Amino acid sequence: MRILVLSDVHANLAALEAVLVMAGPFSQAWCLGDVVGYGPDPDACIERLRSLDLRCLAGNHDRAAVGMLSVAEFNPDARAAALWTRSRISPPNGDWLKTLPAMSVVTELDVTLVHGSPVDPIWEYVIDPGAARAGFEAIGTRLCLNGHTHVPIVFRASDRGSVGPGERPRNGKPTPIGRGRLLINPGSVGQPRDGDPRAAFAILDTDAMTLTHHRVDYDLASTQGRMRAAGLPRSLINRLVFGR
Ligand code: ZN
Protein backbone atom coordinates (compact mmCIF):
# COMPACT_ATOMS: atom_id res chain seq x y z
CA MET A 1 0.00 0.00 0.00
CA ARG A 2 1.22 3.50 -0.86
CA ILE A 3 0.34 6.21 1.64
CA LEU A 4 0.81 9.90 0.90
CA VAL A 5 2.30 11.63 3.96
CA LEU A 6 1.96 15.37 3.95
CA SER A 7 2.01 18.22 6.44
CA ASP A 8 1.73 21.97 6.79
CA VAL A 9 -0.30 22.60 3.64
CA HIS A 10 -1.04 26.08 5.00
CA ALA A 11 -3.88 26.87 2.62
CA ASN A 12 -1.59 26.76 -0.42
CA LEU A 13 -3.82 25.06 -2.99
CA ALA A 14 -1.40 25.34 -5.92
CA ALA A 15 1.25 23.50 -3.89
CA LEU A 16 -1.24 20.86 -2.72
CA GLU A 17 -2.45 20.17 -6.26
CA ALA A 18 1.14 19.78 -7.51
CA VAL A 19 1.82 17.29 -4.70
CA LEU A 20 -1.29 15.27 -5.53
CA VAL A 21 -0.21 15.03 -9.19
CA MET A 22 3.39 14.08 -8.45
CA ALA A 23 2.41 11.57 -5.73
CA GLY A 24 0.80 9.24 -8.28
CA PRO A 25 -1.72 6.66 -7.09
CA PHE A 26 -2.05 6.18 -3.33
CA SER A 27 -4.54 4.39 -1.08
CA GLN A 28 -4.64 6.85 1.80
CA ALA A 29 -3.38 10.29 2.72
CA TRP A 30 -2.06 11.14 6.16
CA CYS A 31 -1.98 14.87 6.89
CA LEU A 32 0.01 15.93 9.94
CA GLY A 33 -1.75 19.24 10.61
CA ASP A 34 -1.70 22.92 9.72
CA VAL A 35 -4.04 22.54 6.78
CA VAL A 36 -4.77 26.27 7.04
CA GLY A 37 -3.03 29.48 8.13
CA TYR A 38 -0.65 31.75 6.15
CA GLY A 39 -2.05 30.88 2.71
CA PRO A 40 -4.93 32.17 0.56
CA ASP A 41 -7.11 29.06 0.06
CA PRO A 42 -8.19 27.55 3.40
CA ASP A 43 -11.62 26.27 2.33
CA ALA A 44 -10.38 24.85 -0.98
CA CYS A 45 -7.49 23.01 0.71
CA ILE A 46 -9.79 21.50 3.34
CA GLU A 47 -12.25 20.37 0.68
CA ARG A 48 -9.51 18.92 -1.55
CA LEU A 49 -8.05 16.95 1.34
CA ARG A 50 -11.48 15.74 2.46
CA SER A 51 -12.06 14.36 -1.05
CA LEU A 52 -9.26 11.84 -0.33
CA ASP A 53 -9.25 8.79 1.94
CA LEU A 54 -7.79 10.94 4.69
CA ARG A 55 -6.47 10.70 8.21
CA CYS A 56 -5.82 14.25 9.40
CA LEU A 57 -4.43 15.80 12.57
CA ALA A 58 -4.84 19.27 14.02
CA GLY A 59 -1.97 21.75 14.00
CA ASN A 60 -1.65 24.98 15.95
CA HIS A 61 -2.88 27.01 12.97
CA ASP A 62 -5.95 24.80 12.54
CA ARG A 63 -6.82 25.26 16.20
CA ALA A 64 -6.28 29.04 15.97
CA ALA A 65 -8.49 29.25 12.88
CA VAL A 66 -11.47 27.97 14.85
CA GLY A 67 -10.80 29.78 18.11
CA MET A 68 -9.62 26.70 20.02
CA LEU A 69 -6.23 28.34 20.57
CA SER A 70 -5.50 32.01 21.20
CA VAL A 71 -3.80 33.97 18.43
CA ALA A 72 -1.95 35.86 21.17
CA GLU A 73 0.61 33.04 21.03
CA PHE A 74 1.41 33.82 17.37
CA ASN A 75 3.85 36.35 15.95
CA PRO A 76 2.16 39.42 14.38
CA ASP A 77 2.16 38.14 10.77
CA ALA A 78 0.94 34.68 11.73
CA ARG A 79 -1.71 36.31 13.91
CA ALA A 80 -2.92 38.53 11.04
CA ALA A 81 -3.13 35.48 8.77
CA ALA A 82 -4.93 33.45 11.46
CA LEU A 83 -7.54 36.16 11.93
CA TRP A 84 -8.00 36.46 8.15
CA THR A 85 -8.44 32.66 7.96
CA ARG A 86 -10.93 32.70 10.81
CA SER A 87 -13.03 35.29 8.98
CA ARG A 88 -13.01 33.31 5.71
CA ILE A 89 -13.48 29.71 6.66
CA SER A 90 -16.94 28.24 6.02
CA PRO A 91 -18.90 26.97 9.05
CA PRO A 92 -18.86 23.31 7.89
CA ASN A 93 -15.10 23.43 7.29
CA GLY A 94 -14.61 25.08 10.68
CA ASP A 95 -16.67 22.30 12.28
CA TRP A 96 -14.48 19.73 10.55
CA LEU A 97 -11.28 21.39 11.82
CA LYS A 98 -12.67 21.21 15.35
CA THR A 99 -12.97 17.41 15.09
CA LEU A 100 -9.29 16.84 14.25
CA PRO A 101 -7.26 15.02 16.93
CA ALA A 102 -3.86 16.24 18.12
CA MET A 103 -2.33 12.77 17.88
CA SER A 104 -3.28 9.46 16.29
CA VAL A 105 -1.89 5.93 16.40
CA VAL A 106 -2.07 3.57 13.43
CA THR A 107 -1.74 0.36 15.41
CA GLU A 108 -1.44 -2.04 12.48
CA LEU A 109 1.57 -0.15 11.14
CA ASP A 110 3.07 0.63 14.58
CA VAL A 111 3.19 4.37 13.86
CA THR A 112 2.20 7.47 15.82
CA LEU A 113 1.11 10.55 13.87
CA VAL A 114 1.46 13.97 15.46
CA HIS A 115 1.78 17.61 14.40
CA GLY A 116 4.43 18.92 16.81
CA SER A 117 5.87 16.22 19.04
CA PRO A 118 4.61 13.31 21.15
CA VAL A 119 5.44 15.39 24.24
CA ASP A 120 3.48 18.43 23.07
CA PRO A 121 1.45 17.48 19.96
CA ILE A 122 0.42 21.02 19.07
CA TRP A 123 3.38 23.22 19.94
CA GLU A 124 6.76 21.51 20.31
CA TYR A 125 9.27 21.75 17.44
CA VAL A 126 11.43 18.62 17.08
CA ILE A 127 14.63 20.18 15.82
CA ASP A 128 17.30 18.34 17.81
CA PRO A 129 18.14 14.83 19.06
CA GLY A 130 17.04 15.70 22.61
CA ALA A 131 13.51 16.51 21.54
CA ALA A 132 13.43 13.44 19.30
CA ARG A 133 14.59 11.22 22.16
CA ALA A 134 11.94 12.62 24.51
CA GLY A 135 9.42 11.98 21.74
CA PHE A 136 10.43 8.34 21.39
CA GLU A 137 10.16 7.90 25.17
CA ALA A 138 6.63 9.34 25.18
CA ILE A 139 5.16 6.81 22.71
CA GLY A 140 4.85 3.06 22.44
CA THR A 141 5.10 2.76 18.67
CA ARG A 142 8.27 2.09 16.73
CA LEU A 143 7.67 4.84 14.20
CA CYS A 144 6.52 8.44 14.49
CA LEU A 145 5.65 10.93 11.77
CA ASN A 146 5.44 14.63 12.59
CA GLY A 147 5.32 18.08 11.02
CA HIS A 148 5.34 21.66 12.40
CA THR A 149 8.99 22.58 11.72
CA HIS A 150 8.46 22.67 7.92
CA VAL A 151 11.86 20.93 7.55
CA PRO A 152 12.19 17.36 6.19
CA ILE A 153 14.29 15.29 8.57
CA VAL A 154 14.86 11.73 9.82
CA PHE A 155 15.77 11.01 13.47
CA ARG A 156 16.89 7.49 14.37
CA ALA A 157 17.10 5.90 17.82
CA SER A 158 19.77 3.29 18.52
CA ASP A 159 18.89 0.01 20.24
CA ARG A 160 19.97 1.65 23.51
CA GLY A 161 17.67 4.61 22.91
CA SER A 162 20.25 7.26 22.05
CA VAL A 163 19.39 9.53 19.13
CA GLY A 164 21.90 10.91 16.65
CA PRO A 165 21.72 14.18 14.72
CA GLY A 166 18.80 14.38 12.34
CA GLU A 167 19.56 13.28 8.78
CA ARG A 168 18.41 15.44 5.90
CA PRO A 169 16.72 13.02 3.47
CA ARG A 170 17.71 12.87 -0.18
CA ASN A 171 14.77 13.48 -2.49
CA GLY A 172 13.65 10.31 -4.25
CA LYS A 173 15.91 8.05 -2.18
CA PRO A 174 13.89 5.57 -0.08
CA THR A 175 14.58 5.46 3.67
CA PRO A 176 14.18 1.90 4.99
CA ILE A 177 11.74 1.91 7.92
CA GLY A 178 11.43 -1.81 8.61
CA ARG A 179 13.79 -1.84 11.61
CA GLY A 180 14.61 0.42 14.55
CA ARG A 181 12.81 3.49 15.79
CA LEU A 182 12.45 6.46 13.50
CA LEU A 183 10.87 9.89 13.79
CA ILE A 184 10.34 11.40 10.35
CA ASN A 185 9.11 14.77 9.16
CA PRO A 186 7.98 14.92 5.50
CA GLY A 187 8.50 18.71 5.32
CA SER A 188 5.88 21.28 4.38
CA VAL A 189 3.63 21.34 1.32
CA GLY A 190 2.69 24.99 1.48
CA GLN A 191 5.49 26.86 3.23
CA PRO A 192 8.86 25.02 3.23
CA ARG A 193 11.54 26.41 5.56
CA ASP A 194 14.63 24.41 4.62
CA GLY A 195 15.79 26.77 1.90
CA ASP A 196 14.09 24.84 -0.91
CA PRO A 197 10.87 26.58 -2.05
CA ARG A 198 9.43 23.46 -3.71
CA ALA A 199 6.50 21.68 -2.05
CA ALA A 200 7.61 18.75 0.14
CA PHE A 201 5.88 15.43 0.85
CA ALA A 202 6.67 11.75 1.37
CA ILE A 203 5.40 8.39 0.22
CA LEU A 204 5.18 5.55 2.72
CA ASP A 205 5.29 2.14 1.03
CA THR A 206 4.03 -0.47 3.48
CA ASP A 207 5.04 -3.40 1.22
CA ALA A 208 8.66 -2.28 0.70
CA MET A 209 8.70 -0.72 4.20
CA THR A 210 10.26 2.47 2.94
CA LEU A 211 9.50 6.14 3.19
CA THR A 212 10.62 8.38 0.35
CA HIS A 213 10.82 12.17 0.51
CA HIS A 214 9.97 14.18 -2.59
CA ARG A 215 9.89 17.79 -3.79
CA VAL A 216 7.81 19.30 -6.55
CA ASP A 217 7.72 22.71 -8.21
CA TYR A 218 4.41 24.52 -8.18
CA ASP A 219 3.03 27.81 -9.45
CA LEU A 220 4.40 29.86 -6.60
CA ALA A 221 3.59 33.17 -8.31
CA SER A 222 -0.10 32.30 -8.44
CA THR A 223 -0.16 31.62 -4.68
CA GLN A 224 1.65 34.90 -4.07
CA GLY A 225 -0.84 36.74 -6.28
CA ARG A 226 -3.77 35.29 -4.37
CA MET A 227 -2.13 36.21 -1.05
CA ARG A 228 -1.61 39.77 -2.28
CA ALA A 229 -5.25 40.01 -3.40
CA ALA A 230 -6.33 38.73 0.02
CA GLY A 231 -4.24 41.38 1.77
CA LEU A 232 -2.13 38.84 3.64
CA PRO A 233 1.15 40.07 5.21
CA ARG A 234 3.94 40.88 2.77
CA SER A 235 6.60 38.91 4.65
CA LEU A 236 4.51 35.74 4.31
CA ILE A 237 4.21 36.35 0.57
CA ASN A 238 7.94 36.98 0.13
CA ARG A 239 9.23 34.04 2.16
CA LEU A 240 7.69 31.48 -0.23
CA VAL A 241 10.33 32.32 -2.84
CA PHE A 242 13.18 31.55 -0.46
CA GLY A 243 11.66 28.50 1.22
CA ARG A 244 12.39 30.13 4.59
ZN1 ZN B 1 2.93 24.84 10.15
JSON list of N, CA, C and O in Angstrom, two decimals, residues 1-5 25-28 30 109 142-143 145 174-178 184 202-214:
[
{"chain": "A", "resi": 1, "resn": "MET", "atom": "N", "xyz": [0.85, -1.20, 0.00]},
{"chain": "A", "resi": 1, "resn": "MET", "atom": "CA", "xyz": [0.00, 0.00, 0.00]},
{"chain": "A", "resi": 1, "resn": "MET", "atom": "C", "xyz": [0.88, 1.25, 0.00]},
{"chain": "A", "resi": 1, "resn": "MET", "atom": "O", "xyz": [1.86, 1.33, 0.74]},
{"chain": "A", "resi": 2, "resn": "ARG", "atom": "N", "xyz": [0.51, 2.21, -0.85]},
{"chain": "A", "resi": 2, "resn": "ARG", "atom": "CA", "xyz": [1.22, 3.50, -0.86]},
{"chain": "A", "resi": 2, "resn": "ARG", "atom": "C", "xyz": [0.39, 4.52, -0.10]},
{"chain": "A", "resi": 2, "resn": "ARG", "atom": "O", "xyz": [-0.80, 4.70, -0.40]},
{"chain": "A", "resi": 3, "resn": "ILE", "atom": "N", "xyz": [1.02, 5.19, 0.85]},
{"chain": "A", "resi": 3, "resn": "ILE", "atom": "CA", "xyz": [0.34, 6.21, 1.64]},
{"chain": "A", "resi": 3, "resn": "ILE", "atom": "C", "xyz": [1.04, 7.55, 1.42]},
{"chain": "A", "resi": 3, "resn": "ILE", "atom": "O", "xyz": [2.27, 7.65, 1.57]},
{"chain": "A", "resi": 4, "resn": "LEU", "atom": "N", "xyz": [0.26, 8.55, 1.06]},
{"chain": "A", "resi": 4, "resn": "LEU", "atom": "CA", "xyz": [0.81, 9.90, 0.90]},
{"chain": "A", "resi": 4, "resn": "LEU", "atom": "C", "xyz": [0.90, 10.53, 2.29]},
{"chain": "A", "resi": 4, "resn": "LEU", "atom": "O", "xyz": [-0.10, 10.62, 2.99]},
{"chain": "A", "resi": 5, "resn": "VAL", "atom": "N", "xyz": [2.10, 10.96, 2.66]},
{"chain": "A", "resi": 5, "resn": "VAL", "atom": "CA", "xyz": [2.30, 11.63, 3.96]},
{"chain": "A", "resi": 5, "resn": "VAL", "atom": "C", "xyz": [2.59, 13.10, 3.69]},
{"chain": "A", "resi": 5, "resn": "VAL", "atom": "O", "xyz": [3.58, 13.42, 2.99]},
{"chain": "A", "resi": 25, "resn": "PRO", "atom": "N", "xyz": [-0.64, 7.32, -7.81]},
{"chain": "A", "resi": 25, "resn": "PRO", "atom": "CA", "xyz": [-1.72, 6.66, -7.09]},
{"chain": "A", "resi": 25, "resn": "PRO", "atom": "C", "xyz": [-1.35, 6.33, -5.64]},
{"chain": "A", "resi": 25, "resn": "PRO", "atom": "O", "xyz": [-0.22, 5.93, -5.38]},
{"chain": "A", "resi": 26, "resn": "PHE", "atom": "N", "xyz": [-2.27, 6.56, -4.73]},
{"chain": "A", "resi": 26, "resn": "PHE", "atom": "CA", "xyz": [-2.05, 6.18, -3.33]},
{"chain": "A", "resi": 26, "resn": "PHE", "atom": "C", "xyz": [-3.39, 5.75, -2.73]},
{"chain": "A", "resi": 26, "resn": "PHE", "atom": "O", "xyz": [-4.44, 6.14, -3.21]},
{"chain": "A", "resi": 27, "resn": "SER", "atom": "N", "xyz": [-3.31, 4.93, -1.68]},
{"chain": "A", "resi": 27, "resn": "SER", "atom": "CA", "xyz": [-4.54, 4.39, -1.08]},
{"chain": "A", "resi": 27, "resn": "SER", "atom": "C", "xyz": [-5.11, 5.33, -0.02]},
{"chain": "A", "resi": 27, "resn": "SER", "atom": "O", "xyz": [-6.32, 5.40, 0.17]},
{"chain": "A", "resi": 28, "resn": "GLN", "atom": "N", "xyz": [-4.20, 5.97, 0.72]},
{"chain": "A", "resi": 28, "resn": "GLN", "atom": "CA", "xyz": [-4.64, 6.85, 1.80]},
{"chain": "A", "resi": 28, "resn": "GLN", "atom": "C", "xyz": [-3.73, 8.06, 1.83]},
{"chain": "A", "resi": 28, "resn": "GLN", "atom": "O", "xyz": [-2.59, 7.99, 1.36]},
{"chain": "A", "resi": 30, "resn": "TRP", "atom": "N", "xyz": [-2.20, 10.76, 4.76]},
{"chain": "A", "resi": 30, "resn": "TRP", "atom": "CA", "xyz": [-2.06, 11.14, 6.16]},
{"chain": "A", "resi": 30, "resn": "TRP", "atom": "C", "xyz": [-1.56, 12.58, 6.19]},
{"chain": "A", "resi": 30, "resn": "TRP", "atom": "O", "xyz": [-0.48, 12.88, 5.67]},
{"chain": "A", "resi": 109, "resn": "LEU", "atom": "N", "xyz": [0.28, -0.49, 11.73]},
{"chain": "A", "resi": 109, "resn": "LEU", "atom": "CA", "xyz": [1.57, -0.15, 11.14]},
{"chain": "A", "resi": 109, "resn": "LEU", "atom": "C", "xyz": [2.58, 0.32, 12.19]},
{"chain": "A", "resi": 109, "resn": "LEU", "atom": "O", "xyz": [3.70, 0.73, 11.86]},
{"chain": "A", "resi": 142, "resn": "ARG", "atom": "N", "xyz": [6.91, 2.09, 17.24]},
{"chain": "A", "resi": 142, "resn": "ARG", "atom": "CA", "xyz": [8.27, 2.09, 16.73]},
{"chain": "A", "resi": 142, "resn": "ARG", "atom": "C", "xyz": [8.54, 3.32, 15.86]},
{"chain": "A", "resi": 142, "resn": "ARG", "atom": "O", "xyz": [9.63, 3.87, 15.84]},
{"chain": "A", "resi": 143, "resn": "LEU", "atom": "N", "xyz": [7.51, 3.73, 15.14]},
{"chain": "A", "resi": 143, "resn": "LEU", "atom": "CA", "xyz": [7.67, 4.84, 14.20]},
{"chain": "A", "resi": 143, "resn": "LEU", "atom": "C", "xyz": [6.83, 6.03, 14.64]},
{"chain": "A", "resi": 143, "resn": "LEU", "atom": "O", "xyz": [5.79, 5.87, 15.28]},
{"chain": "A", "resi": 145, "resn": "LEU", "atom": "N", "xyz": [5.60, 9.94, 12.84]},
{"chain": "A", "resi": 145, "resn": "LEU", "atom": "CA", "xyz": [5.65, 10.93, 11.77]},
{"chain": "A", "resi": 145, "resn": "LEU", "atom": "C", "xyz": [5.13, 12.24, 12.33]},
{"chain": "A", "resi": 145, "resn": "LEU", "atom": "O", "xyz": [4.09, 12.26, 12.99]},
{"chain": "A", "resi": 174, "resn": "PRO", "atom": "N", "xyz": [14.70, 6.17, -1.14]},
{"chain": "A", "resi": 174, "resn": "PRO", "atom": "CA", "xyz": [13.89, 5.57, -0.08]},
{"chain": "A", "resi": 174, "resn": "PRO", "atom": "C", "xyz": [14.67, 5.40, 1.23]},
{"chain": "A", "resi": 174, "resn": "PRO", "atom": "O", "xyz": [15.83, 5.00, 1.21]},
{"chain": "A", "resi": 175, "resn": "THR", "atom": "N", "xyz": [14.03, 5.72, 2.34]},
{"chain": "A", "resi": 175, "resn": "THR", "atom": "CA", "xyz": [14.58, 5.46, 3.67]},
{"chain": "A", "resi": 175, "resn": "THR", "atom": "C", "xyz": [13.95, 4.16, 4.17]},
{"chain": "A", "resi": 175, "resn": "THR", "atom": "O", "xyz": [12.73, 4.09, 4.31]},
{"chain": "A", "resi": 176, "resn": "PRO", "atom": "N", "xyz": [14.76, 3.13, 4.45]},
{"chain": "A", "resi": 176, "resn": "PRO", "atom": "CA", "xyz": [14.18, 1.90, 4.99]},
{"chain": "A", "resi": 176, "resn": "PRO", "atom": "C", "xyz": [13.59, 2.15, 6.38]},
{"chain": "A", "resi": 176, "resn": "PRO", "atom": "O", "xyz": [14.25, 2.77, 7.23]},
{"chain": "A", "resi": 177, "resn": "ILE", "atom": "N", "xyz": [12.38, 1.67, 6.62]},
{"chain": "A", "resi": 177, "resn": "ILE", "atom": "CA", "xyz": [11.74, 1.91, 7.92]},
{"chain": "A", "resi": 177, "resn": "ILE", "atom": "C", "xyz": [11.32, 0.60, 8.59]},
{"chain": "A", "resi": 177, "resn": "ILE", "atom": "O", "xyz": [10.55, 0.61, 9.54]},
{"chain": "A", "resi": 178, "resn": "GLY", "atom": "N", "xyz": [11.85, -0.51, 8.10]},
{"chain": "A", "resi": 178, "resn": "GLY", "atom": "CA", "xyz": [11.43, -1.81, 8.61]},
{"chain": "A", "resi": 178, "resn": "GLY", "atom": "C", "xyz": [12.04, -2.19, 9.95]},
{"chain": "A", "resi": 178, "resn": "GLY", "atom": "O", "xyz": [11.56, -3.10, 10.62]},
{"chain": "A", "resi": 184, "resn": "ILE", "atom": "N", "xyz": [10.12, 10.84, 11.69]},
{"chain": "A", "resi": 184, "resn": "ILE", "atom": "CA", "xyz": [10.34, 11.40, 10.35]},
{"chain": "A", "resi": 184, "resn": "ILE", "atom": "C", "xyz": [9.37, 12.53, 10.07]},
{"chain": "A", "resi": 184, "resn": "ILE", "atom": "O", "xyz": [8.17, 12.42, 10.30]},
{"chain": "A", "resi": 202, "resn": "ALA", "atom": "N", "xyz": [6.00, 13.05, 1.34]},
{"chain": "A", "resi": 202, "resn": "ALA", "atom": "CA", "xyz": [6.67, 11.75, 1.37]},
{"chain": "A", "resi": 202, "resn": "ALA", "atom": "C", "xyz": [5.66, 10.67, 1.00]},
{"chain": "A", "resi": 202, "resn": "ALA", "atom": "O", "xyz": [4.46, 10.85, 1.13]},
{"chain": "A", "resi": 203, "resn": "ILE", "atom": "N", "xyz": [6.21, 9.56, 0.51]},
{"chain": "A", "resi": 203, "resn": "ILE", "atom": "CA", "xyz": [5.40, 8.39, 0.22]},
{"chain": "A", "resi": 203, "resn": "ILE", "atom": "C", "xyz": [5.86, 7.25, 1.12]},
{"chain": "A", "resi": 203, "resn": "ILE", "atom": "O", "xyz": [7.04, 6.88, 1.11]},
{"chain": "A", "resi": 204, "resn": "LEU", "atom": "N", "xyz": [4.91, 6.72, 1.88]},
{"chain": "A", "resi": 204, "resn": "LEU", "atom": "CA", "xyz": [5.18, 5.55, 2.72]},
{"chain": "A", "resi": 204, "resn": "LEU", "atom": "C", "xyz": [4.70, 4.31, 1.97]},
{"chain": "A", "resi": 204, "resn": "LEU", "atom": "O", "xyz": [3.53, 4.24, 1.58]},
{"chain": "A", "resi": 205, "resn": "ASP", "atom": "N", "xyz": [5.63, 3.39, 1.74]},
{"chain": "A", "resi": 205, "resn": "ASP", "atom": "CA", "xyz": [5.29, 2.14, 1.03]},
{"chain": "A", "resi": 205, "resn": "ASP", "atom": "C", "xyz": [5.30, 1.02, 2.07]},
{"chain": "A", "resi": 205, "resn": "ASP", "atom": "O", "xyz": [6.36, 0.63, 2.56]},
{"chain": "A", "resi": 206, "resn": "THR", "atom": "N", "xyz": [4.12, 0.51, 2.39]},
{"chain": "A", "resi": 206, "resn": "THR", "atom": "CA", "xyz": [4.03, -0.47, 3.48]},
{"chain": "A", "resi": 206, "resn": "THR", "atom": "C", "xyz": [4.41, -1.87, 3.02]},
{"chain": "A", "resi": 206, "resn": "THR", "atom": "O", "xyz": [4.57, -2.76, 3.85]},
{"chain": "A", "resi": 207, "resn": "ASP", "atom": "N", "xyz": [4.55, -2.10, 1.71]},
{"chain": "A", "resi": 207, "resn": "ASP", "atom": "CA", "xyz": [5.04, -3.40, 1.22]},
{"chain": "A", "resi": 207, "resn": "ASP", "atom": "C", "xyz": [6.56, -3.42, 1.26]},
{"chain": "A", "resi": 207, "resn": "ASP", "atom": "O", "xyz": [7.18, -4.33, 1.79]},
{"chain": "A", "resi": 208, "resn": "ALA", "atom": "N", "xyz": [7.19, -2.37, 0.70]},
{"chain": "A", "resi": 208, "resn": "ALA", "atom": "CA", "xyz": [8.66, -2.28, 0.70]},
{"chain": "A", "resi": 208, "resn": "ALA", "atom": "C", "xyz": [9.19, -1.85, 2.06]},
{"chain": "A", "resi": 208, "resn": "ALA", "atom": "O", "xyz": [10.39, -1.98, 2.32]},
{"chain": "A", "resi": 209, "resn": "MET", "atom": "N", "xyz": [8.31, -1.32, 2.92]},
{"chain": "A", "resi": 209, "resn": "MET", "atom": "CA", "xyz": [8.70, -0.72, 4.20]},
{"chain": "A", "resi": 209, "resn": "MET", "atom": "C", "xyz": [9.77, 0.36, 4.00]},
{"chain": "A", "resi": 209, "resn": "MET", "atom": "O", "xyz": [10.88, 0.30, 4.55]},
{"chain": "A", "resi": 210, "resn": "THR", "atom": "N", "xyz": [9.40, 1.31, 3.17]},
{"chain": "A", "resi": 210, "resn": "THR", "atom": "CA", "xyz": [10.26, 2.47, 2.94]},
{"chain": "A", "resi": 210, "resn": "THR", "atom": "C", "xyz": [9.42, 3.74, 3.02]},
{"chain": "A", "resi": 210, "resn": "THR", "atom": "O", "xyz": [8.20, 3.70, 2.83]},
{"chain": "A", "resi": 211, "resn": "LEU", "atom": "N", "xyz": [10.12, 4.83, 3.30]},
{"chain": "A", "resi": 211, "resn": "LEU", "atom": "CA", "xyz": [9.50, 6.14, 3.19]},
{"chain": "A", "resi": 211, "resn": "LEU", "atom": "C", "xyz": [10.41, 7.00, 2.31]},
{"chain": "A", "resi": 211, "resn": "LEU", "atom": "O", "xyz": [11.62, 7.05, 2.54]},
{"chain": "A", "resi": 212, "resn": "THR", "atom": "N", "xyz": [9.82, 7.61, 1.30]},
{"chain": "A", "resi": 212, "resn": "THR", "atom": "CA", "xyz": [10.62, 8.38, 0.35]},
{"chain": "A", "resi": 212, "resn": "THR", "atom": "C", "xyz": [10.16, 9.83, 0.33]},
{"chain": "A", "resi": 212, "resn": "THR", "atom": "O", "xyz": [8.98, 10.11, 0.12]},
{"chain": "A", "resi": 213, "resn": "HIS", "atom": "N", "xyz": [11.11, 10.73, 0.57]},
{"chain": "A", "resi": 213, "resn": "HIS", "atom": "CA", "xyz": [10.82, 12.17, 0.51]},
{"chain": "A", "resi": 213, "resn": "HIS", "atom": "C", "xyz": [10.85, 12.64, -0.94]},
{"chain": "A", "resi": 213, "resn": "HIS", "atom": "O", "xyz": [11.66, 12.16, -1.74]},
{"chain": "A", "resi": 214, "resn": "HIS", "atom": "N", "xyz": [10.01, 13.62, -1.24]},
{"chain": "A", "resi": 214, "resn": "HIS", "atom": "CA", "xyz": [9.97, 14.18, -2.59]},
{"chain": "A", "resi": 214, "resn": "HIS", "atom": "C", "xyz": [9.79, 15.70, -2.52]},
{"chain": "A", "resi": 214, "resn": "HIS", "atom": "O", "xyz": [9.28, 16.22, -1.55]}
]
